[in-house]
PDB file of C-alpha atoms in Angstrom:
ATOM      1  CA  MET A   1       0.000   0.000   0.000  1.00 54.00           C
ATOM      2  CA  ILE A   2       1.133   3.515  -0.687  1.00 62.00           C
ATOM      3  CA  VAL A   3       0.039   4.788   2.719  1.00 68.00           C
ATOM      4  CA  GLY A   4       2.303   2.224   4.370  1.00 75.00           C
ATOM      5  CA  GLU A   5       5.351   3.428   2.463  1.00 81.00           C
ATOM      6  CA  PHE A   6       4.741   7.132   2.907  1.00 82.00           C
ATOM      7  CA  GLY A   7       3.058   6.996   6.325  1.00 84.00           C
ATOM      8  CA  PRO A   8       6.064   8.278   8.325  1.00 86.00           C
ATOM      9  CA  LEU A   9       6.597  11.108   5.822  1.00 89.00           C
ATOM     10  CA  LEU A  10       2.921  12.053   6.076  1.00 89.00           C
ATOM     11  CA  VAL A  11       3.132  12.099   9.873  1.00 91.00           C
ATOM     12  CA  VAL A  12       6.235  14.340   9.782  1.00 92.00           C
ATOM     13  CA  LEU A  13       4.581  16.743   7.316  1.00 93.00           C
ATOM     14  CA  VAL A  14       1.358  16.985   9.331  1.00 94.00           C
ATOM     15  CA  ALA A  15       3.263  17.464  12.599  1.00 96.00           C
ATOM     16  CA  GLY A  16       5.520  20.095  11.010  1.00 96.00           C
ATOM     17  CA  GLY A  17       2.520  21.931   9.582  1.00 96.00           C
ATOM     18  CA  GLY A  18       0.865  21.866  12.995  1.00 96.00           C
ATOM     19  CA  LEU A  19       3.971  23.280  14.628  1.00 96.00           C
ATOM     20  CA  VAL A  20       4.184  26.072  12.059  1.00 95.00           C
ATOM     21  CA  MET A  21       0.506  26.962  12.576  1.00 95.00           C
ATOM     22  CA  ALA A  22       0.964  26.907  16.358  1.00 96.00           C
ATOM     23  CA  GLY A  23       3.994  29.201  16.005  1.00 94.00           C
ATOM     24  CA  TYR A  24       2.050  31.701  13.922  1.00 93.00           C
ATOM     25  CA  ALA A  25      -0.861  31.643  16.362  1.00 93.00           C
ATOM     26  CA  LEU A  26       1.461  32.140  19.322  1.00 93.00           C
ATOM     27  CA  SER A  27       3.277  35.034  17.646  1.00 91.00           C
ATOM     28  CA  ALA A  28      -0.070  36.713  16.887  1.00 88.00           C
ATOM     29  CA  LEU A  29      -1.090  36.385  20.545  1.00 89.00           C
ATOM     30  CA  VAL A  30       2.099  37.710  22.127  1.00 90.00           C
ATOM     31  CA  ALA A  31       3.101  40.315  19.525  1.00 85.00           C
ATOM     32  CA  VAL A  32       3.720  43.819  20.829  1.00 82.00           C
ATOM     33  CA  ARG A  33       2.083  46.305  18.508  1.00 79.00           C
ATOM     34  CA  PRO A  34       3.202  49.940  18.590  1.00 74.00           C
ATOM     35  CA  PRO A  35       0.461  52.551  18.864  1.00 68.00           C
ATOM     36  CA  GLN A  36      -0.766  54.123  15.639  1.00 69.00           C
ATOM     37  CA  VAL A  37       0.949  57.511  15.653  1.00 66.00           C
ATOM     38  CA  VAL A  38       0.859  59.786  12.644  1.00 62.00           C
ATOM     39  CA  GLY A  39       4.314  61.287  12.439  1.00 64.00           C
ATOM     40  CA  ALA A  40       6.026  63.640  10.086  1.00 63.00           C
ATOM     41  CA  PHE A  41       7.151  62.473   6.682  1.00 63.00           C
ATOM     42  CA  ALA A  42       8.106  63.973   3.327  1.00 64.00           C
ATOM     43  CA  GLY A  43      10.848  66.224   4.616  1.00 70.00           C
ATOM     44  CA  GLY A  44       9.531  66.599   8.152  1.00 70.00           C
ATOM     45  CA  LEU A  45       6.249  68.284   7.272  1.00 71.00           C
ATOM     46  CA  PRO A  46       3.075  67.040   8.926  1.00 69.00           C
ATOM     47  CA  PRO A  47       0.841  65.009   6.589  1.00 68.00           C
ATOM     48  CA  GLN A  48      -1.964  66.896   4.879  1.00 74.00           C
ATOM     49  CA  GLU A  49      -4.021  63.819   3.966  1.00 72.00           C
ATOM     50  CA  HIS A  50      -4.259  60.137   4.734  1.00 70.00           C
ATOM     51  CA  ALA A  51      -1.564  57.894   3.275  1.00 66.00           C
ATOM     52  CA  VAL A  52      -4.034  55.742   1.319  1.00 72.00           C
ATOM     53  CA  SER A  53      -6.122  58.599  -0.058  1.00 73.00           C
ATOM     54  CA  ARG A  54      -6.917  58.706  -3.745  1.00 77.00           C
ATOM     55  CA  PHE A  55      -4.779  60.572  -6.222  1.00 74.00           C
ATOM     56  CA  HIS A  56      -6.126  63.313  -8.428  1.00 77.00           C
ATOM     57  CA  VAL A  57      -6.752  62.290 -12.023  1.00 76.00           C
ATOM     58  CA  ARG A  58      -4.092  64.739 -13.287  1.00 74.00           C
ATOM     59  CA  TRP A  59      -1.366  62.381 -12.003  1.00 78.00           C
ATOM     60  CA  TYR A  60      -2.313  59.540 -14.354  1.00 80.00           C
ATOM     61  CA  PRO A  61      -1.043  61.188 -17.592  1.00 77.00           C
ATOM     62  CA  VAL A  62       2.216  62.024 -15.802  1.00 78.00           C
ATOM     63  CA  THR A  63       2.451  58.367 -14.789  1.00 83.00           C
ATOM     64  CA  MET A  64       1.935  57.256 -18.391  1.00 80.00           C
ATOM     65  CA  VAL A  65       4.687  59.594 -19.607  1.00 79.00           C
ATOM     66  CA  PHE A  66       6.996  58.247 -16.905  1.00 83.00           C
ATOM     67  CA  LEU A  67       6.225  54.677 -17.948  1.00 84.00           C
ATOM     68  CA  ALA A  68       6.993  55.556 -21.560  1.00 77.00           C
ATOM     69  CA  PHE A  69      10.463  56.763 -20.577  1.00 79.00           C
ATOM     70  CA  ASP A  70      10.875  53.772 -18.291  1.00 84.00           C
ATOM     71  CA  MET A  71      10.160  51.452 -21.229  1.00 78.00           C
ATOM     72  CA  GLU A  72      12.657  53.434 -23.278  1.00 77.00           C
ATOM     73  CA  MET A  73      15.391  52.637 -20.781  1.00 80.00           C
ATOM     74  CA  LEU A  74      14.295  49.014 -20.642  1.00 83.00           C
ATOM     75  CA  PHE A  75      14.798  48.690 -24.412  1.00 79.00           C
ATOM     76  CA  MET A  76      17.962  50.782 -24.596  1.00 81.00           C
ATOM     77  CA  TYR A  77      20.070  48.620 -22.270  1.00 81.00           C
ATOM     78  CA  PRO A  78      19.956  45.468 -24.424  1.00 83.00           C
ATOM     79  CA  TRP A  79      20.263  47.622 -27.552  1.00 82.00           C
ATOM     80  CA  THR A  80      23.643  48.916 -26.378  1.00 83.00           C
ATOM     81  CA  LEU A  81      24.915  45.339 -26.226  1.00 85.00           C
ATOM     82  CA  VAL A  82      23.927  44.373 -29.780  1.00 85.00           C
ATOM     83  CA  VAL A  83      24.362  47.647 -31.676  1.00 86.00           C
ATOM     84  CA  SER A  84      27.955  46.865 -32.660  1.00 85.00           C
ATOM     85  CA  ARG A  85      26.993  43.439 -34.031  1.00 88.00           C
ATOM     86  CA  VAL A  86      23.860  44.522 -35.901  1.00 86.00           C
ATOM     87  CA  GLY A  87      25.196  47.786 -37.280  1.00 87.00           C
ATOM     88  CA  ALA A  88      23.342  50.681 -38.867  1.00 88.00           C
ATOM     89  CA  ALA A  89      19.983  48.916 -38.831  1.00 88.00           C
ATOM     90  CA  ALA A  90      20.024  48.910 -35.020  1.00 87.00           C
ATOM     91  CA  VAL A  91      20.821  52.627 -34.926  1.00 88.00           C
ATOM     92  CA  ILE A  92      17.981  53.429 -37.332  1.00 91.00           C
ATOM     93  CA  GLU A  93      15.633  51.239 -35.323  1.00 87.00           C
ATOM     94  CA  MET A  94      16.518  53.005 -32.060  1.00 85.00           C
ATOM     95  CA  PHE A  95      16.051  56.452 -33.552  1.00 89.00           C
ATOM     96  CA  LEU A  96      12.653  55.354 -34.889  1.00 90.00           C
ATOM     97  CA  PHE A  97      11.743  54.143 -31.402  1.00 85.00           C
ATOM     98  CA  LEU A  98      12.918  57.421 -29.842  1.00 85.00           C
ATOM     99  CA  GLY A  99      10.924  59.348 -32.446  1.00 90.00           C
ATOM    100  CA  ILE A 100       7.753  57.496 -31.488  1.00 86.00           C
ATOM    101  CA  LEU A 101       8.400  58.268 -27.822  1.00 82.00           C
ATOM    102  CA  LEU A 102       9.076  61.916 -28.638  1.00 86.00           C
ATOM    103  CA  ALA A 103       5.785  62.091 -30.535  1.00 89.00           C
ATOM    104  CA  GLY A 104       4.014  60.734 -27.453  1.00 82.00           C
ATOM    105  CA  VAL A 105       5.647  63.284 -25.171  1.00 81.00           C
ATOM    106  CA  LEU A 106       4.818  66.137 -27.555  1.00 88.00           C
ATOM    107  CA  TYR A 107       1.205  64.960 -27.672  1.00 86.00           C
ATOM    108  CA  ALA A 108       1.039  64.837 -23.869  1.00 80.00           C
ATOM    109  CA  TRP A 109       2.591  68.301 -23.710  1.00 85.00           C
ATOM    110  CA  ARG A 110       0.127  69.685 -26.257  1.00 89.00           C
ATOM    111  CA  GLU A 111      -2.835  68.194 -24.369  1.00 83.00           C
ATOM    112  CA  GLY A 112      -1.623  69.787 -21.108  1.00 80.00           C
ATOM    113  CA  ALA A 113      -0.760  66.574 -19.293  1.00 75.00           C
ATOM    114  CA  LEU A 114       2.477  68.122 -18.032  1.00 75.00           C
ATOM    115  CA  ARG A 115       0.882  71.283 -16.596  1.00 77.00           C
ATOM    116  CA  TRP A 116       0.800  71.390 -12.811  1.00 71.00           C
ATOM    117  CA  THR A 117      -1.879  74.043 -12.324  1.00 68.00           C
TER     118      THR A 117
END
Protein backbone atom coordinates (compact mmCIF):
# COMPACT_ATOMS: atom_id res chain seq x y z
CA MET A 1 0.00 0.00 0.00
CA ILE A 2 1.13 3.51 -0.69
CA VAL A 3 0.04 4.79 2.72
CA GLY A 4 2.30 2.22 4.37
CA GLU A 5 5.35 3.43 2.46
CA PHE A 6 4.74 7.13 2.91
CA GLY A 7 3.06 7.00 6.33
CA PRO A 8 6.06 8.28 8.32
CA LEU A 9 6.60 11.11 5.82
CA LEU A 10 2.92 12.05 6.08
CA VAL A 11 3.13 12.10 9.87
CA VAL A 12 6.23 14.34 9.78
CA LEU A 13 4.58 16.74 7.32
CA VAL A 14 1.36 16.98 9.33
CA ALA A 15 3.26 17.46 12.60
CA GLY A 16 5.52 20.10 11.01
CA GLY A 17 2.52 21.93 9.58
CA GLY A 18 0.86 21.87 13.00
CA LEU A 19 3.97 23.28 14.63
CA VAL A 20 4.18 26.07 12.06
CA MET A 21 0.51 26.96 12.58
CA ALA A 22 0.96 26.91 16.36
CA GLY A 23 3.99 29.20 16.01
CA TYR A 24 2.05 31.70 13.92
CA ALA A 25 -0.86 31.64 16.36
CA LEU A 26 1.46 32.14 19.32
CA SER A 27 3.28 35.03 17.65
CA ALA A 28 -0.07 36.71 16.89
CA LEU A 29 -1.09 36.39 20.54
CA VAL A 30 2.10 37.71 22.13
CA ALA A 31 3.10 40.31 19.52
CA VAL A 32 3.72 43.82 20.83
CA ARG A 33 2.08 46.30 18.51
CA PRO A 34 3.20 49.94 18.59
CA PRO A 35 0.46 52.55 18.86
CA GLN A 36 -0.77 54.12 15.64
CA VAL A 37 0.95 57.51 15.65
CA VAL A 38 0.86 59.79 12.64
CA GLY A 39 4.31 61.29 12.44
CA ALA A 40 6.03 63.64 10.09
CA PHE A 41 7.15 62.47 6.68
CA ALA A 42 8.11 63.97 3.33
CA GLY A 43 10.85 66.22 4.62
CA GLY A 44 9.53 66.60 8.15
CA LEU A 45 6.25 68.28 7.27
CA PRO A 46 3.08 67.04 8.93
CA PRO A 47 0.84 65.01 6.59
CA GLN A 48 -1.96 66.90 4.88
CA GLU A 49 -4.02 63.82 3.97
CA HIS A 50 -4.26 60.14 4.73
CA ALA A 51 -1.56 57.89 3.27
CA VAL A 52 -4.03 55.74 1.32
CA SER A 53 -6.12 58.60 -0.06
CA ARG A 54 -6.92 58.71 -3.74
CA PHE A 55 -4.78 60.57 -6.22
CA HIS A 56 -6.13 63.31 -8.43
CA VAL A 57 -6.75 62.29 -12.02
CA ARG A 58 -4.09 64.74 -13.29
CA TRP A 59 -1.37 62.38 -12.00
CA TYR A 60 -2.31 59.54 -14.35
CA PRO A 61 -1.04 61.19 -17.59
CA VAL A 62 2.22 62.02 -15.80
CA THR A 63 2.45 58.37 -14.79
CA MET A 64 1.94 57.26 -18.39
CA VAL A 65 4.69 59.59 -19.61
CA PHE A 66 7.00 58.25 -16.90
CA LEU A 67 6.23 54.68 -17.95
CA ALA A 68 6.99 55.56 -21.56
CA PHE A 69 10.46 56.76 -20.58
CA ASP A 70 10.88 53.77 -18.29
CA MET A 71 10.16 51.45 -21.23
CA GLU A 72 12.66 53.43 -23.28
CA MET A 73 15.39 52.64 -20.78
CA LEU A 74 14.29 49.01 -20.64
CA PHE A 75 14.80 48.69 -24.41
CA MET A 76 17.96 50.78 -24.60
CA TYR A 77 20.07 48.62 -22.27
CA PRO A 78 19.96 45.47 -24.42
CA TRP A 79 20.26 47.62 -27.55
CA THR A 80 23.64 48.92 -26.38
CA LEU A 81 24.92 45.34 -26.23
CA VAL A 82 23.93 44.37 -29.78
CA VAL A 83 24.36 47.65 -31.68
CA SER A 84 27.95 46.87 -32.66
CA ARG A 85 26.99 43.44 -34.03
CA VAL A 86 23.86 44.52 -35.90
CA GLY A 87 25.20 47.79 -37.28
CA ALA A 88 23.34 50.68 -38.87
CA ALA A 89 19.98 48.92 -38.83
CA ALA A 90 20.02 48.91 -35.02
CA VAL A 91 20.82 52.63 -34.93
CA ILE A 92 17.98 53.43 -37.33
CA GLU A 93 15.63 51.24 -35.32
CA MET A 94 16.52 53.00 -32.06
CA PHE A 95 16.05 56.45 -33.55
CA LEU A 96 12.65 55.35 -34.89
CA PHE A 97 11.74 54.14 -31.40
CA LEU A 98 12.92 57.42 -29.84
CA GLY A 99 10.92 59.35 -32.45
CA ILE A 100 7.75 57.50 -31.49
CA LEU A 101 8.40 58.27 -27.82
CA LEU A 102 9.08 61.92 -28.64
CA ALA A 103 5.79 62.09 -30.53
CA GLY A 104 4.01 60.73 -27.45
CA VAL A 105 5.65 63.28 -25.17
CA LEU A 106 4.82 66.14 -27.56
CA TYR A 107 1.21 64.96 -27.67
CA ALA A 108 1.04 64.84 -23.87
CA TRP A 109 2.59 68.30 -23.71
CA ARG A 110 0.13 69.69 -26.26
CA GLU A 111 -2.83 68.19 -24.37
CA GLY A 112 -1.62 69.79 -21.11
CA ALA A 113 -0.76 66.57 -19.29
CA LEU A 114 2.48 68.12 -18.03
CA ARG A 115 0.88 71.28 -16.60
CA TRP A 116 0.80 71.39 -12.81
CA THR A 117 -1.88 74.04 -12.32
